[in-house]
Amino acid sequence: MTLIKGRLINVSNRLPVLIRNSASGARVERSSGGLATALNAAWRHQPGVWIGWAGPGQGPDVEHLLAKASRRRFHTLQAVALSEEEIAKFYSGFANEIIWPLFHDMPSLCKFDPDYWEAYQRVNRKFAQAAANTATDDDFIWVHDYHLMSVARYLREAGSRARMGFFLHIPFPAPDIFEKLPWRQCILKSLLQFDLIGFQTDRDRNNFVSCLQRLLPEATVEQNHPHLLASMQGRQAVVGTFPISIDFEEFAIPAAHPDVAARAENIRKQLLDNVLVLGVDRMDYTKGIPERLKSFRLLLRRFPELRRQITLVQVVVPSREEIPNYKELRLEVELLVSQINGEFTESGWVPIHYMHRNLGRAELLAYYRAADIALITPLKDGMNLVAKEFCAAQADERGVLIVSEFAGAGPELRHGAILVNPNDFAGVAQAIHDACLMTTEEKRTRMRLLRTIVKDHNVHRWARSFLQAAGPLETELTKSGNGGASKILTIRKQPSGEIPGVALVAASMGARQGQYSAGHSIRRIGSAHGDD
Ligand code: ADP
Ligand code: F6P
């Protein structure tokens, strides 16, 4: 086995910072999305190099601003510039109009344009070239996500012998879906050029293996406890499951601050101390926002006693706005919000508060703390870090997490959360109703359990277990940092590839004849969970 003595070279489409041109010149912003949140935390104190796209900002300022942003980090940020055509055909096109919908089980939304494929390969070669210019054969190159599935292939073609890992942040589809991709074999073969391929869940890993078996019969797959080993034409790749997470303390500590508590209290007061149901998402059709709104509408229709007592706060951060499906989604969401508000608003009560913007961290934490219920119902999601952030921020342990069974976070958090099928509007409405009636004690038991899971299976553990599976690295991601002086640390022996899960079982939902808001008792009508 090769011993890696070198640096970590991180390669992702997005850098943790984004440079935008504005009237007053280029400016730096924090990138949004789960990948940026997780990797930023995992890499905060890590020496090495992070290669990625710094966004649409152009010109001499970009280098300067990145150098400035790197000064506050232990690693260097290195930009790969993308032309407008590459942004349109590689990023918006192949990545987000083919792979994104296909891998989220929505093949009817795919636009299989051969020009997109050509641009994808060209840009993957560009990223590979940037990594090759920086990395030596001693370094470990860690490539992230669906934008860059062919990078190892181009690095190998350029003669690189470095060890390379790939982590897919989104789901991997079953063979019946994946095989629709015209370039399916090329993608699989390219992935097998990595030494380690990581997935969010066992389901994704198993789908990948089934695709290999169906589409590349010359590949073999064997058990290599706790992972799998895929071999083809003399190359071997470890294939494993590594559910990503957050830095628990990064959310828990500031959320517990009195200023955030005061801000949360203020939000609650402004919402008349109603039951606050919170949705926080990127504006994406995979997040199930229209379905969630329809479930909420059904709740208000079926349980009229909840009207005036409950408020949905839906926060969406703008995303991929140049892509037609995303434009249409925004219109659909905004139409539904106005229809539902039109149907139910009464003097002094608006059922849905809708925000279409990025919230600052303190404001986001205040909403997490203020919420009684987090309603996280993607139709399909690699992990969904919002679910974990909500738990970490629950300093009072009084919130209830309702989460889709189709998010990676669903199975992982199933013992403390209420799991729902987002397509089952009646089931989601019922779950909200159940959450309204849950006893304080049960909420606390569930939330404690959730917080223990998220705290334990944090992003640092995720990164360590991935690196450990990559072989006997001498490099470890550090949480505290080492002043950037040395890059060689010894990895601790940790069980790798574990799927967070718990032996503890939360208290079952008790009888719920109760109060959901001061002075208003409601009658239990049924359960979505058959636990009556
Ligand atoms: P995805 O990777 O698909 O965007 P995740 O739930 O894993 O989904 O991650 C979303 C990230 O974006 C989280 O870290 C969350 O805090 C952040 N986020 C989502 N919506 C907003 C918003 N309106 N304002 C600020 N941050 C947001
Ligand atoms: O987590 C999935 C993901 O696609 C990340 O790769 C990405 O950072 C995030 O969602 C946001 O998407 P985008 O980079 O297209 O803004």
Coordinates of C-alpha atoms and ligand atoms in Angstrom, one line a residue:
M1 CA 0.0 0.0 0.0
T2 CA 1.2 3.5 -0.8
L3 CA 2.0 5.8 2.1
I4 CA 0.8 9.3 1.5
K5 CA 3.2 11.8 2.9
G6 CA 2.0 14.8 0.9
R7 CA -0.7 17.4 1.1
L8 CA -4.4 17.2 0.7
I9 CA -5.6 18.7 -2.5
N10 CA -9.3 19.4 -2.4
V11 CA -11.1 19.8 -5.7
S12 CA -14.7 20.9 -6.0
N13 CA -16.7 22.9 -8.5
R14 CA -17.5 25.6 -5.9
L15 CA -14.9 27.2 -3.7
P16 CA -16.2 28.1 -0.2
V17 CA -16.2 31.7 -1.4
L18 CA -17.8 33.2 -4.4
I19 CA -16.6 36.3 -6.2
R20 CA -19.3 38.5 -7.9
N21 CA -18.8 41.6 -10.0
S22 CA -20.9 44.5 -8.8
A23 CA -21.1 48.2 -9.7
S24 CA -18.6 49.0 -7.0
G25 CA -16.2 46.2 -8.2
A26 CA -15.7 42.6 -7.4
R27 CA -16.7 41.4 -4.0
V28 CA -16.4 38.1 -2.0
E29 CA -19.4 36.2 -0.7
R30 CA -19.8 33.0 1.2
S31 CA -20.9 30.2 -1.1
S32 CA -24.3 28.6 -0.3
G33 CA -25.3 25.0 -0.4
G34 CA -24.5 21.9 1.6
L35 CA -21.1 21.1 0.0
A36 CA -19.7 24.6 0.9
T37 CA -21.1 24.4 4.5
A38 CA -19.7 20.9 5.2
L39 CA -16.3 21.3 3.5
N40 CA -15.7 24.7 4.8
A41 CA -16.0 23.3 8.3
A42 CA -14.0 20.1 7.6
W43 CA -11.2 22.2 5.9
R44 CA -11.2 25.2 8.1
H45 CA -7.8 24.5 9.7
Q46 CA -6.4 22.2 7.1
P47 CA -3.2 23.0 5.2
G48 CA -3.2 22.2 1.5
V49 CA -4.8 23.6 -1.6
W50 CA -8.5 23.9 -2.5
I51 CA -9.1 24.1 -6.2
G52 CA -12.5 25.3 -7.5
W53 CA -14.5 27.8 -9.4
A54 CA -14.9 31.1 -7.7
G55 CA -18.1 32.0 -9.4
P56 CA -18.9 34.3 -12.3
G57 CA -16.7 37.2 -11.2
Q58 CA -14.0 38.0 -13.7
G59 CA -10.9 40.2 -14.0
P60 CA -7.7 40.9 -12.1
D61 CA -9.5 41.4 -8.8
V62 CA -10.4 37.7 -8.6
E63 CA -6.8 36.6 -7.9
H64 CA -6.3 39.4 -5.4
L65 CA -9.5 38.7 -3.6
L66 CA -8.8 35.0 -3.4
A67 CA -5.3 35.6 -2.1
K68 CA -6.8 37.8 0.5
A69 CA -9.5 35.2 1.5
S70 CA -6.7 32.5 1.6
R71 CA -4.8 34.6 4.2
R72 CA -7.4 33.9 6.8
R73 CA -7.2 30.1 6.1
F74 CA -4.6 27.4 6.5
H75 CA -5.0 26.3 2.9
T76 CA -4.7 28.2 -0.4
L77 CA -7.7 28.8 -2.5
Q78 CA -7.0 28.3 -6.2
A79 CA -9.5 29.3 -8.8
V80 CA -10.3 27.5 -12.1
A81 CA -11.9 30.2 -14.4
L82 CA -14.9 29.2 -16.4
S83 CA -16.0 31.0 -19.6
E84 CA -19.6 32.0 -20.0
E85 CA -20.0 29.2 -22.5
E86 CA -18.6 26.7 -19.9
I87 CA -20.9 28.0 -17.2
A88 CA -23.8 27.5 -19.6
K89 CA -22.9 24.1 -21.0
F90 CA -20.9 22.5 -18.2
Y91 CA -22.4 23.9 -15.0
S92 CA -26.0 24.8 -15.9
G93 CA -26.1 22.2 -18.8
F94 CA -24.4 18.9 -18.1
A95 CA -24.2 19.2 -14.3
N96 CA -27.6 20.8 -13.6
E97 CA -29.8 19.9 -16.5
I98 CA -28.7 16.3 -16.9
I99 CA -26.9 14.8 -13.9
W100 CA -28.8 16.7 -11.2
P101 CA -32.3 15.7 -12.3
L102 CA -31.2 12.2 -13.4
F103 CA -29.5 11.4 -10.1
H104 CA -32.5 12.8 -8.2
D105 CA -34.8 10.3 -10.0
M106 CA -36.3 12.9 -12.3
P107 CA -35.3 11.8 -15.8
S108 CA -38.1 13.6 -17.5
L109 CA -36.4 16.9 -16.5
C110 CA -33.1 16.0 -18.3
K111 CA -32.0 17.8 -21.4
F112 CA -29.6 15.3 -23.0
D113 CA -27.7 17.8 -25.2
P114 CA -24.5 16.3 -26.7
D115 CA -22.8 19.7 -26.5
Y116 CA -23.2 19.6 -22.8
W117 CA -21.3 16.3 -22.7
E118 CA -18.5 17.8 -24.7
A119 CA -18.3 20.8 -22.4
Y120 CA -18.4 18.5 -19.3
Q121 CA -15.3 16.6 -20.5
R122 CA -13.5 19.8 -21.5
V123 CA -14.1 21.4 -18.0
N124 CA -13.2 18.2 -16.2
R125 CA -9.9 18.1 -18.1
K126 CA -9.4 21.7 -17.0
F127 CA -9.9 20.9 -13.4
A128 CA -7.6 17.8 -13.8
Q129 CA -5.0 20.1 -15.3
A130 CA -5.2 22.5 -12.4
A131 CA -4.8 19.6 -9.9
A132 CA -1.9 18.1 -11.9
N133 CA -0.1 21.5 -11.9
T134 CA -0.4 21.6 -8.1
A135 CA -0.3 18.0 -6.9
T136 CA 2.7 15.7 -6.6
D137 CA 2.4 11.9 -6.6
D138 CA 2.7 12.0 -2.8
D139 CA -0.4 14.2 -2.4
F140 CA -4.0 12.9 -1.9
I141 CA -6.4 14.5 -4.3
W142 CA -10.0 14.6 -3.0
V143 CA -12.5 15.4 -5.7
H144 CA -16.1 16.3 -4.8
D145 CA -19.4 15.8 -6.4
Y146 CA -21.2 15.2 -9.7
H147 CA -19.6 18.1 -11.6
L148 CA -16.2 16.4 -11.6
M149 CA -16.8 12.7 -12.1
S150 CA -14.2 12.5 -14.9
V151 CA -11.3 14.3 -13.2
A152 CA -9.4 11.1 -12.2
R153 CA -9.5 9.8 -15.7
Y154 CA -7.8 13.0 -17.1
L155 CA -5.3 13.0 -14.2
R156 CA -4.4 9.4 -15.0
E157 CA -4.1 10.2 -18.7
A158 CA -1.7 13.0 -17.7
G159 CA 0.4 10.4 -15.9
S160 CA -0.6 11.2 -12.3
R161 CA 0.1 8.4 -9.8
A162 CA -1.3 10.3 -6.8
R163 CA -4.0 8.6 -4.7
M164 CA -7.4 10.1 -5.5
G165 CA -10.7 9.9 -3.7
F166 CA -14.2 11.0 -4.9
F167 CA -17.2 11.8 -2.8
L168 CA -20.6 12.1 -4.3
H169 CA -22.7 14.6 -2.3
I170 CA -25.9 13.8 -4.1
P171 CA -27.8 10.5 -4.5
F172 CA -26.7 7.8 -7.0
P173 CA -29.6 6.4 -9.0
A174 CA -30.8 2.9 -9.6
P175 CA -29.7 1.2 -12.9
D176 CA -33.1 1.7 -14.6
I177 CA -32.6 5.4 -14.2
F178 CA -28.8 5.7 -14.6
E179 CA -28.9 3.7 -17.9
K180 CA -30.8 6.5 -19.5
L181 CA -27.6 8.5 -19.6
P182 CA -26.1 8.3 -23.1
W183 CA -22.6 8.5 -21.6
R184 CA -23.2 6.0 -18.8
Q185 CA -20.3 3.6 -19.4
C186 CA -17.8 6.4 -19.8
I187 CA -18.9 7.9 -16.5
L188 CA -18.6 4.6 -14.6
K189 CA -15.2 3.9 -16.1
S190 CA -14.0 7.4 -15.2
L191 CA -15.2 6.9 -11.6
L192 CA -13.3 3.6 -11.4
Q193 CA -10.0 5.6 -12.0
F194 CA -10.4 6.9 -8.4
D195 CA -8.9 4.8 -5.6
L196 CA -11.8 5.5 -3.3
I197 CA -15.4 6.3 -4.2
G198 CA -17.7 7.5 -1.4
F199 CA -21.5 7.8 -1.2
Q200 CA -23.9 9.3 1.3
T201 CA -25.9 6.2 2.0
D202 CA -25.8 2.4 1.5
R203 CA -28.7 2.8 -1.0
D204 CA -26.5 5.1 -3.2
R205 CA -23.5 2.8 -2.9
N206 CA -25.6 -0.3 -3.8
N207 CA -27.1 1.5 -6.7
F208 CA -23.6 2.3 -8.0
V209 CA -22.6 -1.4 -7.6
S210 CA -25.8 -2.5 -9.4
C211 CA -25.0 -0.1 -12.3
L212 CA -21.5 -1.5 -12.5
Q213 CA -22.9 -5.0 -12.6
R214 CA -25.4 -4.1 -15.3
L215 CA -23.3 -1.8 -17.5
L216 CA -19.7 -2.9 -17.0
P217 CA -19.9 -6.7 -16.6
E218 CA -16.1 -6.8 -16.8
A219 CA -15.9 -5.1 -13.4
T220 CA -15.9 -7.2 -10.3
V221 CA -17.0 -6.2 -6.9
E222 CA -16.0 -8.0 -3.6
Q223 CA -16.4 -7.4 0.1
N224 CA -13.6 -5.5 1.7
H225 CA -14.9 -5.0 5.2
P226 CA -16.4 -2.5 6.0
H227 CA -16.4 -1.3 2.4
L228 CA -16.4 -2.9 -1.1
L229 CA -13.7 -3.3 -3.6
A230 CA -14.4 -2.8 -7.3
S231 CA -11.8 -4.0 -9.8
M232 CA -11.4 -3.5 -13.5
Q233 CA -8.5 -3.8 -15.9
G234 CA -5.9 -4.0 -13.1
R235 CA -7.3 -1.0 -11.1
Q236 CA -9.0 -1.3 -7.8
A237 CA -11.3 1.2 -6.1
V238 CA -12.6 1.0 -2.6
V239 CA -16.4 1.8 -2.6
G240 CA -17.9 3.0 0.7
T241 CA -20.7 4.8 2.5
F242 CA -19.8 8.0 4.4
P243 CA -22.8 10.1 5.4
I244 CA -21.7 13.7 5.5
S245 CA -22.5 16.0 8.4
I246 CA -21.9 19.4 10.0
D247 CA -19.6 20.8 12.6
F248 CA -22.1 20.5 15.5
E249 CA -20.4 23.1 17.6
E250 CA -20.3 25.6 14.8
F251 CA -24.1 25.7 15.1
A252 CA -24.7 24.7 18.7
I253 CA -22.5 27.2 20.4
P254 CA -23.6 30.4 18.7
A255 CA -27.2 29.2 18.8
A256 CA -27.0 29.0 22.6
H257 CA -25.8 32.6 22.8
P258 CA -28.3 34.9 24.6
D259 CA -28.3 37.3 21.6
V260 CA -29.7 34.5 19.4
A261 CA -32.1 33.4 22.1
A262 CA -33.4 37.0 22.3
R263 CA -33.7 37.2 18.5
A264 CA -35.6 33.9 18.5
E265 CA -37.9 35.2 21.2
N266 CA -38.6 38.2 19.1
I267 CA -39.4 36.1 16.1
R268 CA -41.9 34.1 18.1
K269 CA -43.5 37.2 19.6
Q270 CA -44.0 38.7 16.1
L271 CA -45.6 35.5 15.0
L272 CA -48.0 35.7 18.0
D273 CA -46.4 32.7 19.8
N274 CA -48.0 30.5 17.2
V275 CA -46.7 27.0 16.4
L276 CA -43.8 28.0 14.1
V277 CA -43.2 25.5 11.3
L278 CA -40.0 26.2 9.4
G279 CA -38.7 25.3 6.0
V280 CA -35.2 26.3 4.8
D281 CA -34.0 25.3 1.4
R282 CA -32.2 26.2 -1.7
M283 CA -34.8 27.0 -4.4
D284 CA -34.6 23.6 -6.0
Y285 CA -37.3 21.2 -7.4
T286 CA -35.7 18.3 -5.5
K287 CA -36.6 20.0 -2.2
G288 CA -40.3 19.4 -2.5
I289 CA -41.3 23.0 -1.7
P290 CA -44.6 23.0 -3.7
E291 CA -45.5 19.6 -2.2
R292 CA -44.8 20.9 1.3
L293 CA -47.0 24.0 0.7
K294 CA -49.8 21.7 -0.5
S295 CA -49.4 19.6 2.6
F296 CA -49.7 22.7 4.7
R297 CA -52.8 23.8 2.8
L298 CA -54.3 20.4 3.5
L299 CA -53.4 20.7 7.2
L300 CA -55.3 24.0 7.4
R301 CA -58.3 22.5 5.5
R302 CA -58.5 19.3 7.5
F303 CA -57.8 20.8 10.9
P304 CA -59.5 24.2 11.0
E305 CA -58.9 24.5 14.7
L306 CA -55.2 25.0 13.8
R307 CA -55.9 28.2 11.8
R308 CA -54.6 31.3 13.6
Q309 CA -52.5 28.9 15.8
I310 CA -49.9 27.9 13.3
T311 CA -47.5 29.7 10.9
L312 CA -45.3 28.3 8.3
V313 CA -42.0 30.3 7.7
Q314 CA -40.5 29.2 4.4
V315 CA -37.1 30.6 3.6
V316 CA -35.5 29.9 0.2
V317 CA -32.1 30.9 -1.0
P318 CA -32.0 31.7 -4.7
S319 CA -30.3 29.0 -6.7
R320 CA -29.4 28.3 -10.4
E321 CA -31.6 31.1 -11.5
E322 CA -30.6 31.0 -15.1
I323 CA -32.0 27.4 -15.6
P324 CA -35.6 27.4 -17.0
N325 CA -36.8 24.7 -14.5
Y326 CA -35.6 26.8 -11.6
K327 CA -37.4 29.9 -13.0
E328 CA -40.6 27.9 -13.3
L329 CA -40.3 26.5 -9.8
R330 CA -40.0 30.0 -8.3
L331 CA -43.2 31.0 -10.1
E332 CA -45.0 27.9 -8.9
V333 CA -43.9 28.4 -5.3
E334 CA -44.8 32.0 -5.2
L335 CA -48.2 31.4 -6.8
L336 CA -48.9 28.7 -4.2
V337 CA -47.9 30.9 -1.3
S338 CA -50.2 33.6 -2.5
Q339 CA -53.1 31.2 -3.2
I340 CA -52.8 29.6 0.3
N341 CA -52.4 33.0 2.0
G342 CA -55.4 34.2 -0.1
E343 CA -57.5 31.3 1.0
F344 CA -56.7 31.4 4.8
T345 CA -55.4 34.8 5.8
E346 CA -57.5 36.5 8.5
S347 CA -57.1 39.8 10.2
G348 CA -54.0 39.5 12.3
W349 CA -52.8 36.2 10.9
V350 CA -51.0 35.3 7.7
P351 CA -50.4 31.5 7.5
I352 CA -47.2 31.5 5.3
H353 CA -44.3 33.9 5.7
Y354 CA -42.1 33.5 2.6
M355 CA -38.6 34.8 2.3
H356 CA -36.6 34.5 -0.9
R357 CA -33.1 35.4 0.1
N358 CA -29.9 34.2 1.9
L359 CA -30.1 34.7 5.6
G360 CA -27.0 35.6 7.7
R361 CA -25.9 32.9 10.1
A362 CA -27.2 34.6 13.2
E363 CA -30.7 35.1 11.7
L364 CA -30.7 31.5 10.4
L365 CA -29.9 30.3 13.9
A366 CA -32.6 32.4 15.4
Y367 CA -35.2 30.9 13.1
Y368 CA -33.9 27.4 14.0
R369 CA -34.2 28.2 17.7
A370 CA -37.6 29.8 17.3
A371 CA -39.1 27.0 15.3
D372 CA -41.4 24.4 17.0
I373 CA -41.2 22.1 13.9
A374 CA -38.6 21.9 11.1
L375 CA -40.4 20.6 8.0
I376 CA -37.8 19.2 5.7
T377 CA -39.4 17.3 2.9
P378 CA -37.2 16.9 -0.1
L379 CA -38.5 14.5 -2.9
K380 CA -34.9 13.3 -3.0
D381 CA -31.7 14.6 -1.3
G382 CA -28.2 13.4 -0.9
M383 CA -28.1 14.2 2.8
N384 CA -29.8 17.5 3.7
L385 CA -27.7 19.4 6.2
V386 CA -30.5 21.8 7.2
A387 CA -32.0 18.9 9.2
K388 CA -28.8 18.5 11.1
E389 CA -28.2 22.2 11.6
F390 CA -31.7 22.5 13.0
C391 CA -30.9 19.8 15.6
A392 CA -27.6 21.4 16.5
A393 CA -29.2 24.7 17.1
Q394 CA -31.9 23.3 19.4
A395 CA -30.4 24.6 22.6
D396 CA -33.9 24.3 24.3
E397 CA -34.5 20.8 22.9
R398 CA -38.1 21.8 22.2
G399 CA -38.3 21.5 18.4
V400 CA -39.6 18.5 16.4
L401 CA -37.9 17.4 13.2
I402 CA -40.1 16.2 10.4
V403 CA -37.9 14.8 7.6
S404 CA -38.4 13.1 4.3
E405 CA -37.6 9.4 4.1
F406 CA -36.0 10.2 0.8
A407 CA -33.3 12.5 2.2
G408 CA -30.0 10.9 3.3
A409 CA -30.7 12.4 6.7
G410 CA -34.0 10.6 7.0
P411 CA -32.8 7.1 7.7
E412 CA -29.9 8.4 9.8
L413 CA -32.2 10.5 12.1
R414 CA -35.2 8.2 12.0
H415 CA -35.2 7.3 15.7
G416 CA -35.7 10.9 16.8
A417 CA -37.4 12.5 13.9
I418 CA -40.9 11.9 12.3
L419 CA -40.3 10.4 8.9
V420 CA -42.7 11.3 6.1
N421 CA -43.2 10.6 2.4
P422 CA -43.3 14.1 0.8
N423 CA -45.7 12.9 -1.9
D424 CA -48.2 11.9 0.8
F425 CA -49.7 15.3 1.5
A426 CA -52.2 13.8 4.0
G427 CA -49.3 12.0 5.8
V428 CA -47.3 15.2 6.0
A429 CA -50.3 17.1 7.3
Q430 CA -50.9 14.4 9.9
A431 CA -47.2 14.5 10.9
I432 CA -47.4 18.3 11.5
H433 CA -50.6 17.7 13.5
D434 CA -48.9 15.0 15.6
A435 CA -45.9 17.2 16.2
C436 CA -48.3 20.0 17.4
L437 CA -49.6 17.6 20.0
M438 CA -46.4 16.0 21.1
T439 CA -45.7 16.3 24.8
T440 CA -42.8 18.4 26.0
E441 CA -41.2 15.3 27.4
E442 CA -41.3 13.4 24.2
K443 CA -40.0 16.3 22.2
R444 CA -37.0 16.6 24.6
T445 CA -36.3 12.9 24.4
R446 CA -36.4 12.9 20.7
M447 CA -34.3 16.1 20.3
R448 CA -31.7 14.9 22.8
L449 CA -31.2 11.7 20.8
L450 CA -31.0 13.7 17.5
R451 CA -28.4 16.0 19.0
T452 CA -26.3 13.1 20.2
I453 CA -26.3 11.6 16.8
V454 CA -25.4 14.8 15.0
K455 CA -22.8 15.7 17.6
D456 CA -21.2 12.3 17.4
H457 CA -21.3 11.8 13.7
N458 CA -20.0 15.2 12.8
V459 CA -18.2 16.4 9.6
H460 CA -14.8 15.9 11.1
R461 CA -15.6 12.2 11.7
W462 CA -16.9 12.0 8.2
A463 CA -13.6 13.4 6.7
R464 CA -11.5 11.2 8.9
S465 CA -13.4 8.0 8.0
F466 CA -13.1 8.9 4.3
L467 CA -9.4 9.5 4.5
Q468 CA -8.9 6.4 6.6
A469 CA -10.6 4.3 3.9
A470 CA -8.4 5.9 1.3
G471 CA -5.4 4.0 2.7
P472 CA -2.8 4.5 5.4
L473 CA -2.6 8.3 4.9
E474 CA -0.3 10.2 7.2
T475 CA -2.5 13.2 6.7
E476 CA -5.5 14.0 8.9
L477 CA -8.0 16.7 8.7
T478 CA -7.5 18.7 11.9
K479 CA -10.2 20.5 13.8
S480 CA -8.0 22.7 15.8
G481 CA -5.3 23.3 13.2
N482 CA -1.6 23.1 13.7
G483 CA -0.6 26.6 12.7
G484 CA -0.3 25.5 9.1
A485 CA 3.3 24.5 9.8
S486 CA 3.2 20.7 9.3
K487 CA 1.1 18.7 7.0
I488 CA 2.0 15.3 8.3
L489 CA -0.1 14.0 11.1
T490 CA -1.1 10.4 12.0
I491 CA -4.6 9.3 11.6
R492 CA -6.3 7.9 14.6
K493 CA -7.7 4.4 14.4
Q494 CA -11.5 4.9 14.1
P495 CA -14.1 2.6 12.9
S496 CA -14.6 3.8 9.4
G497 CA -17.6 3.8 7.1
E498 CA -20.1 3.4 10.0
I499 CA -23.6 4.4 9.3
P500 CA -24.8 6.6 12.2
G501 CA -27.7 4.9 13.8
V502 CA -28.6 4.3 17.4
A503 CA -29.5 1.5 19.6
L504 CA -31.5 3.9 21.7
V505 CA -35.2 4.2 20.7
A506 CA -37.0 7.4 21.4
A507 CA -40.2 7.3 23.5
S508 CA -43.1 6.4 21.3
M509 CA -45.6 9.0 20.5
G510 CA -47.9 9.0 23.5
A511 CA -51.6 9.8 23.6
R512 CA -52.0 13.3 22.4
Q513 CA -54.9 15.0 23.9
G514 CA -53.2 18.2 24.5
Q515 CA -52.4 21.8 24.0
Y516 CA -50.5 23.1 20.9
S517 CA -50.6 26.8 21.8
A518 CA -51.6 28.6 25.0
G519 CA -55.3 28.1 25.6
H520 CA -56.2 26.0 22.6
S521 CA -56.7 22.3 23.0
I522 CA -57.3 20.0 20.1
R523 CA -58.6 16.5 19.7
R524 CA -56.4 13.8 18.2
I525 CA -57.9 12.5 15.0
G526 CA -55.5 9.9 13.7
S527 CA -51.9 9.1 13.1
A528 CA -49.8 8.9 10.0
H529 CA -47.7 6.3 11.8
G530 CA -50.3 3.8 12.8
D531 CA -49.3 4.1 16.5
D532 CA -52.7 5.0 17.9
Ligands
ADP1 P1 -28.0 21.6 -0.7 O1 -26.6 21.1 -0.6 O2 -28.8 20.8 -1.7 O3 -28.1 23.0 -0.9 P2 -28.3 21.1 2.2 O4 -29.5 21.1 3.1 O5 -27.4 20.0 2.4 O6 -28.8 21.3 0.7 O7 -27.5 22.4 2.5 C1 -28.0 23.7 2.4 C2 -27.1 24.7 3.1 O8 -27.5 26.0 2.7 C3 -27.2 24.6 4.6 O9 -25.9 24.8 5.1 C4 -28.1 25.8 4.9 O10 -27.9 26.4 6.1 C5 -27.9 26.8 3.8 N1 -29.1 27.5 3.5 C6 -30.2 27.1 2.9 N2 -31.1 28.1 2.7 C7 -30.5 29.2 3.3 C8 -31.0 30.5 3.4 N3 -32.1 31.0 2.9 N4 -30.1 31.4 4.0 C9 -28.9 30.9 4.4 N5 -28.5 29.7 4.3 C10 -29.3 28.8 3.7
F6P2 O1 -25.0 19.4 -2.3 C1 -25.3 19.4 -3.6 C2 -24.9 20.7 -4.3 O2 -25.1 20.6 -5.6 C3 -23.5 21.1 -4.1 O3 -22.6 20.4 -4.9 C4 -23.6 22.5 -4.3 O4 -22.6 23.2 -3.6 C5 -24.9 22.9 -3.8 O5 -25.7 21.8 -3.9 C6 -25.4 24.2 -4.3 O6 -25.5 24.2 -5.7 P1 -24.7 25.2 -6.7 O7 -23.2 24.9 -6.4 O8 -25.2 24.8 -8.0 O9 -25.1 26.5 -6.3

